[in-house]
């Protein structure tokens, strides 16, 4: 069975970071989630830039831990490159079958 792991990423070159967000069994849901996550990521990135431009002391710790609890991606990270979302397709292996216990 195929599943798709939605990943988040930010940075470039040696500063590149990637993290898993969620896994899905439905490709249509993967596409919906990537659109949702990308939109929210763009919104948060713009808000962080606004806070930084105002010389607010909150911009470097944005989003706050409290805010992260309400986000579709609580592990979101971004820098000057923003944040992007993509997916990997992987095979889900039934452990019992893989070990010959079925």
PDB file of N, CA, C and O in Angstrom, residues 2 5 9 13 16 20 24 27 34 39 45 49-51 60 62 65-66 70 74 76 84-85 88 94 97 101-102:
ATOM      1  N   UNK A   2       0.556   2.172  -0.849  1.00  0.00           N
ATOM      2  CA  UNK A   2       1.303   3.428  -0.917  1.00  0.00           C
ATOM      3  C   UNK A   2       0.711   4.433   0.068  1.00  0.00           C
ATOM      4  O   UNK A   2      -0.496   4.514   0.246  1.00  0.00           O
ATOM      5  N   UNK A   5       3.912  11.008   2.560  1.00  0.00           N
ATOM      6  CA  UNK A   5       4.356  11.744   3.744  1.00  0.00           C
ATOM      7  C   UNK A   5       4.541  13.199   3.334  1.00  0.00           C
ATOM      8  O   UNK A   5       5.374  13.506   2.478  1.00  0.00           O
ATOM      9  N   UNK A   9       9.753  22.260   4.620  1.00  0.00           N
ATOM     10  CA  UNK A   9      11.160  22.563   4.436  1.00  0.00           C
ATOM     11  C   UNK A   9      11.395  24.063   4.392  1.00  0.00           C
ATOM     12  O   UNK A   9      10.525  24.823   3.981  1.00  0.00           O
ATOM     13  N   UNK A  13      20.837  25.115   0.991  1.00  0.00           N
ATOM     14  CA  UNK A  13      22.191  24.605   1.122  1.00  0.00           C
ATOM     15  C   UNK A  13      22.407  23.981   2.501  1.00  0.00           C
ATOM     16  O   UNK A  13      21.606  23.179   2.948  1.00  0.00           O
ATOM     17  N   UNK A  16      19.513  24.122   5.109  1.00  0.00           N
ATOM     18  CA  UNK A  16      18.233  23.508   4.749  1.00  0.00           C
ATOM     19  C   UNK A  16      17.760  22.616   5.886  1.00  0.00           C
ATOM     20  O   UNK A  16      18.524  21.839   6.452  1.00  0.00           O
ATOM     21  N   UNK A  20       8.915  16.032   8.888  1.00  0.00           N
ATOM     22  CA  UNK A  20       7.648  15.401   8.505  1.00  0.00           C
ATOM     23  C   UNK A  20       6.481  16.132   9.176  1.00  0.00           C
ATOM     24  O   UNK A  20       6.586  16.574  10.322  1.00  0.00           O
ATOM     25  N   UNK A  24      -0.529  10.419   4.726  1.00  0.00           N
ATOM     26  CA  UNK A  24      -1.894  10.222   4.239  1.00  0.00           C
ATOM     27  C   UNK A  24      -1.958   9.033   3.298  1.00  0.00           C
ATOM     28  O   UNK A  24      -0.961   8.696   2.647  1.00  0.00           O
ATOM     29  N   UNK A  27      -4.193  10.653  -2.023  1.00  0.00           N
ATOM     30  CA  UNK A  27      -3.432  11.696  -2.711  1.00  0.00           C
ATOM     31  C   UNK A  27      -4.213  13.003  -2.807  1.00  0.00           C
ATOM     32  O   UNK A  27      -3.617  14.083  -2.711  1.00  0.00           O
ATOM     33  N   UNK A  34      -1.277  20.291   1.277  1.00  0.00           N
ATOM     34  CA  UNK A  34      -0.146  21.106   0.814  1.00  0.00           C
ATOM     35  C   UNK A  34      -0.616  22.520   0.495  1.00  0.00           C
ATOM     36  O   UNK A  34       0.060  23.494   0.842  1.00  0.00           O
ATOM     37  N   UNK A  39      -0.477  28.040   2.161  1.00  0.00           N
ATOM     38  CA  UNK A  39      -1.170  29.301   2.440  1.00  0.00           C
ATOM     39  C   UNK A  39      -0.898  29.804   3.841  1.00  0.00           C
ATOM     40  O   UNK A  39      -0.593  30.984   4.048  1.00  0.00           O
ATOM     41  N   UNK A  45       4.737  33.762   7.435  1.00  0.00           N
ATOM     42  CA  UNK A  45       5.989  34.374   7.010  1.00  0.00           C
ATOM     43  C   UNK A  45       5.823  35.888   6.850  1.00  0.00           C
ATOM     44  O   UNK A  45       6.686  36.671   7.269  1.00  0.00           O
ATOM     45  N   UNK A  49       7.687  38.810   9.023  1.00  0.00           N
ATOM     46  CA  UNK A  49       8.393  39.923   8.380  1.00  0.00           C
ATOM     47  C   UNK A  49       7.862  41.260   8.884  1.00  0.00           C
ATOM     48  O   UNK A  49       8.626  42.201   9.115  1.00  0.00           O
ATOM     49  N   UNK A  50       6.540  41.351   9.062  1.00  0.00           N
ATOM     50  CA  UNK A  50       5.939  42.587   9.567  1.00  0.00           C
ATOM     51  C   UNK A  50       6.454  42.892  10.968  1.00  0.00           C
ATOM     52  O   UNK A  50       6.833  44.021  11.272  1.00  0.00           O
ATOM     53  N   UNK A  51       6.487  41.885  11.830  1.00  0.00           N
ATOM     54  CA  UNK A  51       6.988  42.076  13.195  1.00  0.00           C
ATOM     55  C   UNK A  51       8.459  42.504  13.182  1.00  0.00           C
ATOM     56  O   UNK A  51       8.866  43.377  13.944  1.00  0.00           O
ATOM     57  N   UNK A  60      11.597  37.134  16.453  1.00  0.00           N
ATOM     58  CA  UNK A  60      12.547  36.030  16.443  1.00  0.00           C
ATOM     59  C   UNK A  60      11.971  34.765  17.071  1.00  0.00           C
ATOM     60  O   UNK A  60      12.454  33.673  16.848  1.00  0.00           O
ATOM     61  N   UNK A  62       8.748  33.684  16.633  1.00  0.00           N
ATOM     62  CA  UNK A  62       7.444  33.608  16.000  1.00  0.00           C
ATOM     63  C   UNK A  62       7.403  32.395  15.094  1.00  0.00           C
ATOM     64  O   UNK A  62       8.353  32.153  14.356  1.00  0.00           O
ATOM     65  N   UNK A  65       5.101  29.279  21.066  1.00  0.00           N
ATOM     66  CA  UNK A  65       4.752  27.890  21.400  1.00  0.00           C
ATOM     67  C   UNK A  65       3.241  27.732  21.531  1.00  0.00           C
ATOM     68  O   UNK A  65       2.675  26.731  21.111  1.00  0.00           O
ATOM     69  N   UNK A  66       2.590  28.722  22.122  1.00  0.00           N
ATOM     70  CA  UNK A  66       1.126  28.672  22.272  1.00  0.00           C
ATOM     71  C   UNK A  66       0.444  28.678  20.904  1.00  0.00           C
ATOM     72  O   UNK A  66      -0.493  27.916  20.663  1.00  0.00           O
ATOM     73  N   UNK A  70      -2.031  25.503  17.671  1.00  0.00           N
ATOM     74  CA  UNK A  70      -3.228  25.667  16.854  1.00  0.00           C
ATOM     75  C   UNK A  70      -2.940  25.587  15.353  1.00  0.00           C
ATOM     76  O   UNK A  70      -3.870  25.667  14.552  1.00  0.00           O
ATOM     77  N   UNK A  74       2.588  22.239  13.482  1.00  0.00           N
ATOM     78  CA  UNK A  74       3.130  22.822  14.716  1.00  0.00           C
ATOM     79  C   UNK A  74       4.655  22.902  14.747  1.00  0.00           C
ATOM     80  O   UNK A  74       5.224  23.554  15.605  1.00  0.00           O
ATOM     81  N   UNK A  76       6.496  24.116  12.196  1.00  0.00           N
ATOM     82  CA  UNK A  76       6.893  25.029  11.132  1.00  0.00           C
ATOM     83  C   UNK A  76       8.130  25.833  11.497  1.00  0.00           C
ATOM     84  O   UNK A  76       8.294  26.268  12.637  1.00  0.00           O
ATOM     85  N   UNK A  84       8.273  25.779   2.536  1.00  0.00           N
ATOM     86  CA  UNK A  84       7.639  25.079   1.430  1.00  0.00           C
ATOM     87  C   UNK A  84       7.176  23.707   1.906  1.00  0.00           C
ATOM     88  O   UNK A  84       7.683  23.183   2.907  1.00  0.00           O
ATOM     89  N   UNK A  85       6.223  23.163   1.193  1.00  0.00           N
ATOM     90  CA  UNK A  85       5.693  21.843   1.518  1.00  0.00           C
ATOM     91  C   UNK A  85       5.716  20.971   0.278  1.00  0.00           C
ATOM     92  O   UNK A  85       5.488  21.434  -0.842  1.00  0.00           O
ATOM     93  N   UNK A  88       6.623  12.855  -0.098  1.00  0.00           N
ATOM     94  CA  UNK A  88       7.325  11.666  -0.549  1.00  0.00           C
ATOM     95  C   UNK A  88       6.310  10.542  -0.621  1.00  0.00           C
ATOM     96  O   UNK A  88       5.459  10.415   0.270  1.00  0.00           O
ATOM     97  N   UNK A  94       3.292  -3.909   6.033  1.00  0.00           N
ATOM     98  CA  UNK A  94       2.623  -4.578   7.141  1.00  0.00           C
ATOM     99  C   UNK A  94       3.690  -5.402   7.862  1.00  0.00           C
ATOM    100  O   UNK A  94       4.234  -6.357   7.296  1.00  0.00           O
ATOM    101  N   UNK A  97       3.315  -9.266   7.847  1.00  0.00           N
ATOM    102  CA  UNK A  97       3.590  -9.881   6.559  1.00  0.00           C
ATOM    103  C   UNK A  97       5.074  -9.830   6.238  1.00  0.00           C
ATOM    104  O   UNK A  97       5.632 -10.754   5.688  1.00  0.00           O
ATOM    105  N   UNK A 101       4.701 -13.523   9.489  1.00  0.00           N
ATOM    106  CA  UNK A 101       3.796 -13.953  10.555  1.00  0.00           C
ATOM    107  C   UNK A 101       2.339 -13.957  10.105  1.00  0.00           C
ATOM    108  O   UNK A 101       1.460 -14.171  10.913  1.00  0.00           O
ATOM    109  N   UNK A 102       2.035 -13.714   8.860  1.00  0.00           N
ATOM    110  CA  UNK A 102       0.632 -13.622   8.451  1.00  0.00           C
ATOM    111  C   UNK A 102      -0.028 -14.957   8.263  1.00  0.00           C
ATOM    112  O   UNK A 102       0.518 -15.984   8.180  1.00  0.00           O
TER     113      UNK A 102
END
